[in-house]
Coordinates of C-alpha atoms and ligand atoms in Angstrom, one line a residue:
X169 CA 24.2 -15.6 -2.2
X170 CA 23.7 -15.0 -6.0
X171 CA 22.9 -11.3 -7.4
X172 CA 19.1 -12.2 -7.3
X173 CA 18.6 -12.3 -4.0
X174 CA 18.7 -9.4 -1.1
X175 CA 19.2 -10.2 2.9
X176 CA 15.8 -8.0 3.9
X177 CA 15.4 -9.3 7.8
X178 CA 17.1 -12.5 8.9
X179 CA 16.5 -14.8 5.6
X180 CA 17.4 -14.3 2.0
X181 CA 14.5 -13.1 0.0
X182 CA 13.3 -14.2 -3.3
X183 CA 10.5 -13.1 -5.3
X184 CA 9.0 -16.6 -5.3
X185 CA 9.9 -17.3 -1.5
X186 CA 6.5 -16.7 -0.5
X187 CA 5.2 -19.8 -2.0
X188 CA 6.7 -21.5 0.9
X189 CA 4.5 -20.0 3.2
X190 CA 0.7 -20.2 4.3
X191 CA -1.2 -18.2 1.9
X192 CA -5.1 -16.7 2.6
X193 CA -7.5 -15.4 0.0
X194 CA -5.2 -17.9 -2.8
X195 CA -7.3 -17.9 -6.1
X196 CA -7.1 -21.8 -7.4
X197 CA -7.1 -21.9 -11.2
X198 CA -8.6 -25.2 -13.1
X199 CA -6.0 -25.0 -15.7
X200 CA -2.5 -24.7 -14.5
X201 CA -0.3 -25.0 -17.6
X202 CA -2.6 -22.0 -18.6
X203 CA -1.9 -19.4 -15.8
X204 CA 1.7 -20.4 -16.0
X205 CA 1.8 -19.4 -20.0
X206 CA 0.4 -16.2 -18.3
X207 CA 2.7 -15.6 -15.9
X208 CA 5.7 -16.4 -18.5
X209 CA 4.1 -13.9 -21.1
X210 CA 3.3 -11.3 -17.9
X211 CA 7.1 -11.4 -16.8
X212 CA 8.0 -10.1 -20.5
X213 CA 6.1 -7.2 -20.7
X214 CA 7.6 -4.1 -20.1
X215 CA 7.9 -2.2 -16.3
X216 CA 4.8 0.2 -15.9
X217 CA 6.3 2.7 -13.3
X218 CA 10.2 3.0 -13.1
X219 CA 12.7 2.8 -9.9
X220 CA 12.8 6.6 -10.3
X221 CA 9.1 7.2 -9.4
X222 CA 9.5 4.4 -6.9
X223 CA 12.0 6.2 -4.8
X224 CA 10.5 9.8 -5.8
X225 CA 7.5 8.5 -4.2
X226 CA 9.6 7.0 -0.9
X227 CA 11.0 10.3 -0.7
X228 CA 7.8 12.3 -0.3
X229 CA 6.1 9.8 1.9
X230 CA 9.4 10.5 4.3
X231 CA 8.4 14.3 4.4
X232 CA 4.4 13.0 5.3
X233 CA 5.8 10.6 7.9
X234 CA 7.7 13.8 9.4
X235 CA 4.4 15.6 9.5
X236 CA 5.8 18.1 6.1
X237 CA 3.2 17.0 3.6
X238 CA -0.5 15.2 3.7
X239 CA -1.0 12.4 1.8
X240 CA -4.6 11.7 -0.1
X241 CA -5.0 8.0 -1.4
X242 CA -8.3 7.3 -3.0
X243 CA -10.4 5.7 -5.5
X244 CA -12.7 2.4 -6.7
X245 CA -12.9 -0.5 -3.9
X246 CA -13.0 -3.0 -7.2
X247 CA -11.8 -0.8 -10.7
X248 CA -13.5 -2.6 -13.2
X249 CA -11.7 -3.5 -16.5
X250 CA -14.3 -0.9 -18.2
X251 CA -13.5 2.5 -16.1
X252 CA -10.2 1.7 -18.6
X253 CA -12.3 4.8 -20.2
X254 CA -12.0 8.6 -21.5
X255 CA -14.8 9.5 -18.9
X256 CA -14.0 7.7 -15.8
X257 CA -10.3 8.5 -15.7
X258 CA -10.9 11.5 -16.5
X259 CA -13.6 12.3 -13.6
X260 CA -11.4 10.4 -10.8
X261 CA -8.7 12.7 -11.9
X262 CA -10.4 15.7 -11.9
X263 CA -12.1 15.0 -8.3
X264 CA -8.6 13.6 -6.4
X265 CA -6.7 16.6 -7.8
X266 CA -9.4 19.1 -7.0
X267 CA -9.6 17.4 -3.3
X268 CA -5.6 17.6 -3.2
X269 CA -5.8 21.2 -3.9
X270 CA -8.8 21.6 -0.6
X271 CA -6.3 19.9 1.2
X272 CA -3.3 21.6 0.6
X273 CA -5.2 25.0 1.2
X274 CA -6.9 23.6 4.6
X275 CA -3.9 22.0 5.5
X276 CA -1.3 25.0 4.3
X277 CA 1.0 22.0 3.1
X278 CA 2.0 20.0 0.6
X279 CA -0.4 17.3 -0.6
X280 CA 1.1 13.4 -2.0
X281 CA -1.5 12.3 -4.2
X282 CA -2.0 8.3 -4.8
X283 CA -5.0 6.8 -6.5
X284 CA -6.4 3.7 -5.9
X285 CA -6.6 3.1 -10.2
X286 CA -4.5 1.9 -12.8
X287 CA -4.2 -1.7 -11.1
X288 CA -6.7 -2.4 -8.5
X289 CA -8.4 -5.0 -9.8
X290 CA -8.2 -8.1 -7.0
X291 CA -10.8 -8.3 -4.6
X292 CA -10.3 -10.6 -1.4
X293 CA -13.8 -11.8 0.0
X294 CA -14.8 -12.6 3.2
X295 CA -16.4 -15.4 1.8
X296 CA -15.4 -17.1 -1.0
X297 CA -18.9 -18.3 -2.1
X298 CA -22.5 -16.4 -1.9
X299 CA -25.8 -17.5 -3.3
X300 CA -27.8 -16.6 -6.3
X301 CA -31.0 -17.7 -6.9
X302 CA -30.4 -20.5 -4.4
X303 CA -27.4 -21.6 -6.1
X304 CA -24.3 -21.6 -4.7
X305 CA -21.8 -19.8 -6.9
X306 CA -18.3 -18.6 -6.5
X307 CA -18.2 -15.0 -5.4
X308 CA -16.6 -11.9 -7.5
X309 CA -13.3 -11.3 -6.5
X310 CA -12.5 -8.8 -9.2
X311 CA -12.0 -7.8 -12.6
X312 CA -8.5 -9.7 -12.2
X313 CA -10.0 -13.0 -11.6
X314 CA -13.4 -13.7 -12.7
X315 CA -16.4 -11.6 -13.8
X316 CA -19.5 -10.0 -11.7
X317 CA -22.0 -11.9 -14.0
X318 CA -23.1 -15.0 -12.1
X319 CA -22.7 -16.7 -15.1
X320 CA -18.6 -15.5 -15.3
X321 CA -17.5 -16.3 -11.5
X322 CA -14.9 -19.4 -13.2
X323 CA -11.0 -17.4 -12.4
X324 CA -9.7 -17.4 -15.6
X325 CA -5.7 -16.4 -16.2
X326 CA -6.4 -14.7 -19.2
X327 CA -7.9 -12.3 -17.0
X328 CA -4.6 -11.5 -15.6
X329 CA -3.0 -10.3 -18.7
X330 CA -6.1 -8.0 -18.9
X331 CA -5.1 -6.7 -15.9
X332 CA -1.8 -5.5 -17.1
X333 CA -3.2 -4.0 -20.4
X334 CA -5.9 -2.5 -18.9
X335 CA -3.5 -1.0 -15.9
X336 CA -0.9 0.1 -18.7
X337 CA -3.9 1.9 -20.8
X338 CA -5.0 3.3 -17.9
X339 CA -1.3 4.8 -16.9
X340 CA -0.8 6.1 -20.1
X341 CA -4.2 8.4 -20.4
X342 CA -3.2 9.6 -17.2
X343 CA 0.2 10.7 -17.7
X344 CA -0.5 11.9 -21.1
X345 CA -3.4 14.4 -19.2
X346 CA -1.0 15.3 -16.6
X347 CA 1.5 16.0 -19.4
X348 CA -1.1 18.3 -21.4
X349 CA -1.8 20.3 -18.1
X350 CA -5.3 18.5 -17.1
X351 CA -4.0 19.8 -13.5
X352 CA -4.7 23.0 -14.0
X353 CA -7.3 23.7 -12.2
X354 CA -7.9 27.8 -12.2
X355 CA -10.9 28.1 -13.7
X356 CA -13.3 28.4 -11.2
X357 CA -15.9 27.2 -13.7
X358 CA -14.4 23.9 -12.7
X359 CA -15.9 24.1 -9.2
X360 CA -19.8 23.7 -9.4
X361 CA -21.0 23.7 -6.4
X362 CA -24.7 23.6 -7.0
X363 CA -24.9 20.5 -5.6
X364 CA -25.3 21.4 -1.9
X365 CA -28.0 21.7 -0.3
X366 CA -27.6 24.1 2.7
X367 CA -27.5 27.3 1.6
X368 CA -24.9 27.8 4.5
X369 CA -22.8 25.4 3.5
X370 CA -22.4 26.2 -0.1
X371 CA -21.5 29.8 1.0
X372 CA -18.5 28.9 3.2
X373 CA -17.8 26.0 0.7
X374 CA -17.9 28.7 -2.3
X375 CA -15.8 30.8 -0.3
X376 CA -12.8 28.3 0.2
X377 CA -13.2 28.0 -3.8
X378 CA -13.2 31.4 -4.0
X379 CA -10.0 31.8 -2.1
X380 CA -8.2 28.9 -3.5
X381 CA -8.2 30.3 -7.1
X382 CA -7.6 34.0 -6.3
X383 CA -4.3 32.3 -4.6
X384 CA -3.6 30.1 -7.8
X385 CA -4.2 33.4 -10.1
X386 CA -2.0 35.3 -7.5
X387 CA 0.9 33.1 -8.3
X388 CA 0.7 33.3 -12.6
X389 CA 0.2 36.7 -12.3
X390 CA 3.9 37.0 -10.3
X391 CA 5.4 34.0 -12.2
X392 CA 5.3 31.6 -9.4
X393 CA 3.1 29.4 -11.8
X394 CA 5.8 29.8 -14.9
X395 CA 2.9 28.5 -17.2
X396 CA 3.7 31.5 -19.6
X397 CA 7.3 31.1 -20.3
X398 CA 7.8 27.1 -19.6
X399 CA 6.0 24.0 -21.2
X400 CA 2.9 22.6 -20.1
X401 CA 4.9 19.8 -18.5
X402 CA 7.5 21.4 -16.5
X403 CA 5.1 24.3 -15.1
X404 CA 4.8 24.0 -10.8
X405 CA 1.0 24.2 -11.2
X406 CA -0.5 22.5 -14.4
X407 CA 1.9 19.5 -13.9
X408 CA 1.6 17.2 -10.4
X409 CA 3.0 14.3 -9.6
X410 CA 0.5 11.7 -9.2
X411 CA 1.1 7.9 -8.2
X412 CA -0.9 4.5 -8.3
X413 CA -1.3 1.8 -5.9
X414 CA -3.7 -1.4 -5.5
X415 CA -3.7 -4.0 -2.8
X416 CA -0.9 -6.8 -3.6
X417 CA -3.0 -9.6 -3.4
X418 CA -2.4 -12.1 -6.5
X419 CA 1.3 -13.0 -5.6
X420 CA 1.5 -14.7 -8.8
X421 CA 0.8 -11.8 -10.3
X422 CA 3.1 -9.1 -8.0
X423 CA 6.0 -11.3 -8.8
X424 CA 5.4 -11.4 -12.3
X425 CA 5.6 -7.6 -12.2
X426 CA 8.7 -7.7 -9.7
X427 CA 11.9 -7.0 -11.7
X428 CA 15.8 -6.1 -10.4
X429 CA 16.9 -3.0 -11.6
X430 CA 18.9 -0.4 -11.6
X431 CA 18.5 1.8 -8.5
X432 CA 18.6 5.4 -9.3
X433 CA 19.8 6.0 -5.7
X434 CA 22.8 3.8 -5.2
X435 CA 24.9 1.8 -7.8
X436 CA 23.4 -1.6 -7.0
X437 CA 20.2 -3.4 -8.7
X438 CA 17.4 -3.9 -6.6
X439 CA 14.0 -5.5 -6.5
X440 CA 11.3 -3.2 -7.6
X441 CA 7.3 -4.1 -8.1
X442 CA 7.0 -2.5 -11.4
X443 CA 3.3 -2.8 -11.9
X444 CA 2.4 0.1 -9.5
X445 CA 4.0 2.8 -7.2
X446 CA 2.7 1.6 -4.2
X447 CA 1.2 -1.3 -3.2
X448 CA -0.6 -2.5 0.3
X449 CA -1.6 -5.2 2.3
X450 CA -5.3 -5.4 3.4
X451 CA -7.0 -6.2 6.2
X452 CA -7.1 -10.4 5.9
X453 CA -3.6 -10.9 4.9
X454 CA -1.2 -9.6 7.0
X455 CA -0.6 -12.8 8.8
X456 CA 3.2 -12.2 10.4
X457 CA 4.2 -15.4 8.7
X458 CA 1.9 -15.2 6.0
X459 CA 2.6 -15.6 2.1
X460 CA 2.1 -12.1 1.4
X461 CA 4.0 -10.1 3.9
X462 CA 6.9 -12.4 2.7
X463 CA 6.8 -11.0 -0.9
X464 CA 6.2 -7.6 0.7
X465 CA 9.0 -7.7 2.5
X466 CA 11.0 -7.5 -0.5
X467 CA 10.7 -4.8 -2.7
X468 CA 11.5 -1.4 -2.5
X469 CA 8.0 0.4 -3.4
X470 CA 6.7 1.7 -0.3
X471 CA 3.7 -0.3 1.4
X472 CA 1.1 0.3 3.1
X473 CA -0.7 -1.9 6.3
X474 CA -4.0 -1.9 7.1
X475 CA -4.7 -1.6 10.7
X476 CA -8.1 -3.4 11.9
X477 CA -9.8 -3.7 15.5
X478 CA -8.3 -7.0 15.4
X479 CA -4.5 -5.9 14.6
X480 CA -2.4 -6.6 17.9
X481 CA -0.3 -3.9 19.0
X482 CA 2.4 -6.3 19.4
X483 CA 1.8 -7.8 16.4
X484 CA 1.8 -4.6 14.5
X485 CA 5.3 -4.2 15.3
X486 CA 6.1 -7.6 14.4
X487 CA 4.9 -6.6 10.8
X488 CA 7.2 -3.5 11.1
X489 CA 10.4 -4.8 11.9
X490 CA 9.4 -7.5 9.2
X491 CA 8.5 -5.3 6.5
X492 CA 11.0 -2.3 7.3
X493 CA 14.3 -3.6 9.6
X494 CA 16.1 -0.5 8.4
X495 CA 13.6 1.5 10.2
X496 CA 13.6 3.7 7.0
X497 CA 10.8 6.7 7.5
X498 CA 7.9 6.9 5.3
X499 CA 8.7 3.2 3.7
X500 CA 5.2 1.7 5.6
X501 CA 2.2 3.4 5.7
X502 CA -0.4 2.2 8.2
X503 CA -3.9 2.7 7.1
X504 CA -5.9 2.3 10.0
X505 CA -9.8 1.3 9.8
X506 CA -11.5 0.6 13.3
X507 CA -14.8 1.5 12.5
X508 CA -16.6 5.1 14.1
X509 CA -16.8 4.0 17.7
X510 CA -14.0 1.5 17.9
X511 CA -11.2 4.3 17.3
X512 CA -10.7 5.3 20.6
X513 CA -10.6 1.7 21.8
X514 CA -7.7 0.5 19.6
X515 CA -6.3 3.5 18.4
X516 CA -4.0 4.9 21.1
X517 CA -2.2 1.1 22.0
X518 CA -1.2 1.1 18.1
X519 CA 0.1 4.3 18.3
X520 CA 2.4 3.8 21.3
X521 CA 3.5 0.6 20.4
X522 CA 4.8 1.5 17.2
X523 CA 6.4 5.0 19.1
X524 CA 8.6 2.5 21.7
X525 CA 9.3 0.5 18.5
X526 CA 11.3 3.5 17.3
X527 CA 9.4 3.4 13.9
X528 CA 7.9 6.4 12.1
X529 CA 5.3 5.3 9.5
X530 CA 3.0 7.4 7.9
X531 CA -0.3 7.3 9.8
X532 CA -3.4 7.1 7.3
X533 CA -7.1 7.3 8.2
X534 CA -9.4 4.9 6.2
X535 CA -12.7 5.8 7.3
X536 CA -14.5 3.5 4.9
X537 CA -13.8 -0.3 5.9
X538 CA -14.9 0.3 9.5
X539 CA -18.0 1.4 8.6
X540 CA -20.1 -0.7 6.1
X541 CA -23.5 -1.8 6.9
X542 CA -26.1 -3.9 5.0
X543 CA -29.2 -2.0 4.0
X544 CA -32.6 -4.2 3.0
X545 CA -32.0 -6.1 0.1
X546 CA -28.1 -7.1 0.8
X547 CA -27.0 -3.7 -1.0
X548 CA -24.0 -2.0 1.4
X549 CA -23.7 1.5 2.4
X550 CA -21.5 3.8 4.7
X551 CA -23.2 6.7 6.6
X552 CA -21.3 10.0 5.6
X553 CA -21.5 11.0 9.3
X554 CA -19.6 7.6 10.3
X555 CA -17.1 8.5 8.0
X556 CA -16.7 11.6 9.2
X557 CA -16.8 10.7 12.8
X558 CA -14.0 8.2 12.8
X559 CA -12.1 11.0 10.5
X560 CA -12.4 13.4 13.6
X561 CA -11.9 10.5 16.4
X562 CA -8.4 9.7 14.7
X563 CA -7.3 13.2 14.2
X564 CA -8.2 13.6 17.7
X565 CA -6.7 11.1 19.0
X566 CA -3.4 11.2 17.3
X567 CA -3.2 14.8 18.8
X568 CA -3.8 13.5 22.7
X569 CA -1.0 11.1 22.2
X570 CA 1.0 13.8 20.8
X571 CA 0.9 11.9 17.3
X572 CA -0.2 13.3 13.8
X573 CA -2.4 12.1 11.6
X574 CA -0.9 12.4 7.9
X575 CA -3.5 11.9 5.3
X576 CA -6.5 10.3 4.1
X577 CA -7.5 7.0 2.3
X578 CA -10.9 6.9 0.5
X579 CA -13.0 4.8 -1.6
X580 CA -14.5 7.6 -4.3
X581 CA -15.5 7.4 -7.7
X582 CA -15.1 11.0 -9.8
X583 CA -19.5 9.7 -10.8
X584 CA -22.3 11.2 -9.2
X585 CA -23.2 7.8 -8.2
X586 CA -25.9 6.5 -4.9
X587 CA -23.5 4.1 -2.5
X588 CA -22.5 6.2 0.8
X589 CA -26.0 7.8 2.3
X590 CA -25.5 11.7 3.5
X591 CA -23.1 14.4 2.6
X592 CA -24.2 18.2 1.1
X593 CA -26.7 17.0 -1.5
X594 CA -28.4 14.4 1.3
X595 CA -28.8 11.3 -0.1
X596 CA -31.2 9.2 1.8
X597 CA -31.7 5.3 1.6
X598 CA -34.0 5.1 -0.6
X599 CA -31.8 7.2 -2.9
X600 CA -29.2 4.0 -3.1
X601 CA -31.1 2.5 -5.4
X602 CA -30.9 5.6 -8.0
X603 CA -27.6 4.8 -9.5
X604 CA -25.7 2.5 -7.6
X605 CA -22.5 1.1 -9.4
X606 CA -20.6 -0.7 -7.4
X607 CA -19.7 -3.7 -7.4
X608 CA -17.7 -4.2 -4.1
X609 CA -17.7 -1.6 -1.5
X610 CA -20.0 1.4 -1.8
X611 CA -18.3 4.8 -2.7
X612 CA -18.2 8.4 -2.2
X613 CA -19.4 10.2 -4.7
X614 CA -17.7 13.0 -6.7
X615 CA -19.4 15.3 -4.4
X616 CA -19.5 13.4 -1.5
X617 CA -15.4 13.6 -2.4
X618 CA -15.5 17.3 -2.4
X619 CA -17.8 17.3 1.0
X620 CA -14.9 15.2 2.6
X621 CA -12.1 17.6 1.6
X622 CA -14.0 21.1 2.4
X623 CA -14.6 19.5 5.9
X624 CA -10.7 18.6 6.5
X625 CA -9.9 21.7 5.4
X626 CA -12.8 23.4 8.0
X627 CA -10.8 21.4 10.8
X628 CA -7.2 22.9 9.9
X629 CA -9.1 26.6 10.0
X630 CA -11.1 25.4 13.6
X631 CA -7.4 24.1 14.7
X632 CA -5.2 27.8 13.4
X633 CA -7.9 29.1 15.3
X634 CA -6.6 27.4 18.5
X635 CA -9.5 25.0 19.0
X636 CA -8.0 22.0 20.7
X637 CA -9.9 19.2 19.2
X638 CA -12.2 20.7 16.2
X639 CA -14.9 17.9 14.3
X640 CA -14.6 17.7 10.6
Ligands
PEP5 C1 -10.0 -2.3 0.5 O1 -9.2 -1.4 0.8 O2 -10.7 -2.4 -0.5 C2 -10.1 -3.4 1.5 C3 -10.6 -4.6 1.2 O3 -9.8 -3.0 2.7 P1 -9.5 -3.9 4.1 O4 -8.4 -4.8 3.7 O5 -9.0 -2.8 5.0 O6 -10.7 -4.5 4.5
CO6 CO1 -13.2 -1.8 -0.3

């Protein structure tokens, strides 16, 4: 066996073994010799994360797998190429780390923070066509491929190079903020709450601010924040560590990204996806022999699953012992998406399966995919009470099987934009239609975002307070 390839499972892996293998959601290209100048030039450019952060990463996803920490992953369904932006990074920032800091009140732990930005720009479609003014037309399947404009919908491999700048662009405004002490969050002028519209609410919401940043002044004024003697950088609370995922779906593209290096943990090289911390494996692709659980079973980054209503228990172990034969804790992450309603059908045979397996993921609520519904005029919405219904169903139900639910997986946008209907301020239907961005799945809002954090934090409080099974 040469240096380049490992022994994960039974067969020798490659990066490019996956072409082998049946492959869903495949994007064809008209020009070949184009997307393989691409590739060549993509495979050049420098790493955008680093084996370090990799592992870093692994080992705090270990410590939410043992129930030590909580893990919030959020942000765009599609990122467009133009939220590469001041503004836009800036607000999804700003809302994740102020939602990681609800969290790790509500919670009283720790709080592993991954965005969905920096690289998630590859849609996969249920259908790879739609109609538009009754032509039929390719459909978007992100800023990756091809564009939303009707007139744009040809994939073009320049497109993928785009990606990588527009990723690396967007990595670099975020470290540099991190790095300058954008985490600081302190001033409770940060924390506008005006937004809500029950006067009830907004009181108990204002008093969890309220709380939160007395405790955050507490620390600097003992030293516990060492903002006064130490740099920006290495001070506990203005810096954070903050990661970036995206769905691996364009394998051409993962493996251009997939480099062997040095591991900071043992003396040997291994095979790292550079182009993001962590990267997952949605809903339509995690076929057991599929393409893409073949290049995922690879790397080192930790993964993530999603779980559907159609995921077979047995089959969910299958992709475990595939993905993870080491059994190491914390490297899979199973995002589970039902649906409200379908939780406590499906929920409890995934969760004993993978207990008799002997594995210990980390076990992620995604109470977004489940829930989407068409509203007149094709535009899609989630109900906030859907979301927040499956979000209670799961914790509950993780707690009957003596299980723990460890963390949260959003679609959000920092934007005060129309998508999800409900939530503090009450948006209605016929609100939708004020600002809705989207382009793929509708999101929360940035205070929609805040809502969803305030009410996980409520159920920690209802559960110290020994209710058995609180709702968010
Ligand atoms: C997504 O996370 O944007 C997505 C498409 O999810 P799923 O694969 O769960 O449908
Ligand atoms: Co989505």
């Amino acid at each position: 066996m040469d240096a380049n390839q490992i022994n994960a499972g039974t067969t020798a892996w490659t990066p490019t073994n996956w072409k082998t293998k049946p492959i869903k959601q495949d994007v064809v290209y008209e020009d070949k010799e184009h997307v393989q100048k691409v590739l060549g030039k993509l495979e050049q450019l420098p790493p955008l994360v680093t084996p370090k952060e990799i592992e870093n990463l692994r080992e705090q996803l270990k410590q939410v797998a043992l129930g030590n920490s909580f893990l919030l992953q959020g942000g765009d369904c599609a990122e467009l190429f133009d939220y590469c932006s001041q503004g836009p990074i800036e607000a999804k920032l700003k809302v994740l780390l102020q939602m990681s800091l609800v969290l790790t009140w509500g919670a009283r732990t720790s709080v592993v923070r991954i965005a969905r930005m920096a690289g998630q720009y590859a849609k996969p479609r249920s259908k790879p066509t739609e109609m538009h003014n009754g032509q039929e037309i390719l459909s978007y399947r992100g800023d990756n491929v091809n564009g939303f404009d009707p007139s744009d919908r040809t994939p073009d491999p320049e497109r993928l190079l785009g990606a990588y700048f527009h990723s690396a662009a967007t990595m670099n405004y975020l470290r540099s903020l991190l790095d300058s002490g954008f985490a600081d969050l302190h001033e409770p002028s940060n924390w506008n709450l005006d937004h809500v519209r029950s006067e009830a609410v907004r009181g108990e919401y204002q008093n969890i601010v309220t709380q939160l940043t007395d405790a955050l002044d507490f620390m600097r004024t003992i030293g516990a924040d060492n903002s006064q003697q130490q740099s920006a950088s290495s001070s506990v609370l203005r810096s954070v560590d903050f990661f970036v995922s995206h769905e691996a779906l364009l394998l051409d593209f993962e493996t251009a990204l997939t480099r062997l290096l040095p591991s900071p943990s043992s003396k040997t090289k291994k095979w790292y996806n550079a182009g993001a911390h962590f990267l997952w494996i949605g809903d339509r692709t995690r076929q057991p022999d599929g393409a893409h659980i073949e290049y995922m079973r690879g790397i080192e980054n930790p993964i993530g699953i999603k779980v559907g209503p159609t995921t077979e228990p047995d089959k969910l172990v299958e992709l475990l012992n595939t993905l993870n034969p080491s059994k190491d804790i914390g490297k899979i992450t199973l995002i589970t998406r039902f649906g409200a309603g379908k939780v406590d059908t499906h929920l409890a045979q995934h969760i004993e399966a993978v207990r008799q397996s002997g594995h210990i993921p980390v076990w992620v609520c995604d109470p977004m995919h489940g829930n989407t519904k068409s509203v007149s005029g094709g535009i899609k919405t989630r109900h906030f009470v859907d979301i927040c219904q499956e979000l209670s169903q799961t914790f509950r139900v993780h707690k009957m099987c003596g299980s723990k639910l460890n963390g949260v997986h959003f679609e959000l946008t920092g934007d005060s934009v129309t998508e999800c209907i409900g939530g503090s301020m009450d948006l209605k239907d016929t609100d939708l239609s004020t600002n809705y961005q989207s382009y793929c799945d509708p999101r929360l809002n940035y205070e929609q975002s805040l809502d969803i954090a305030f009410l996980i934090a409520k159920y920690y409080q209802k559960e110290r307070k020994n209710e058995e099974f609180p709702s968010l």
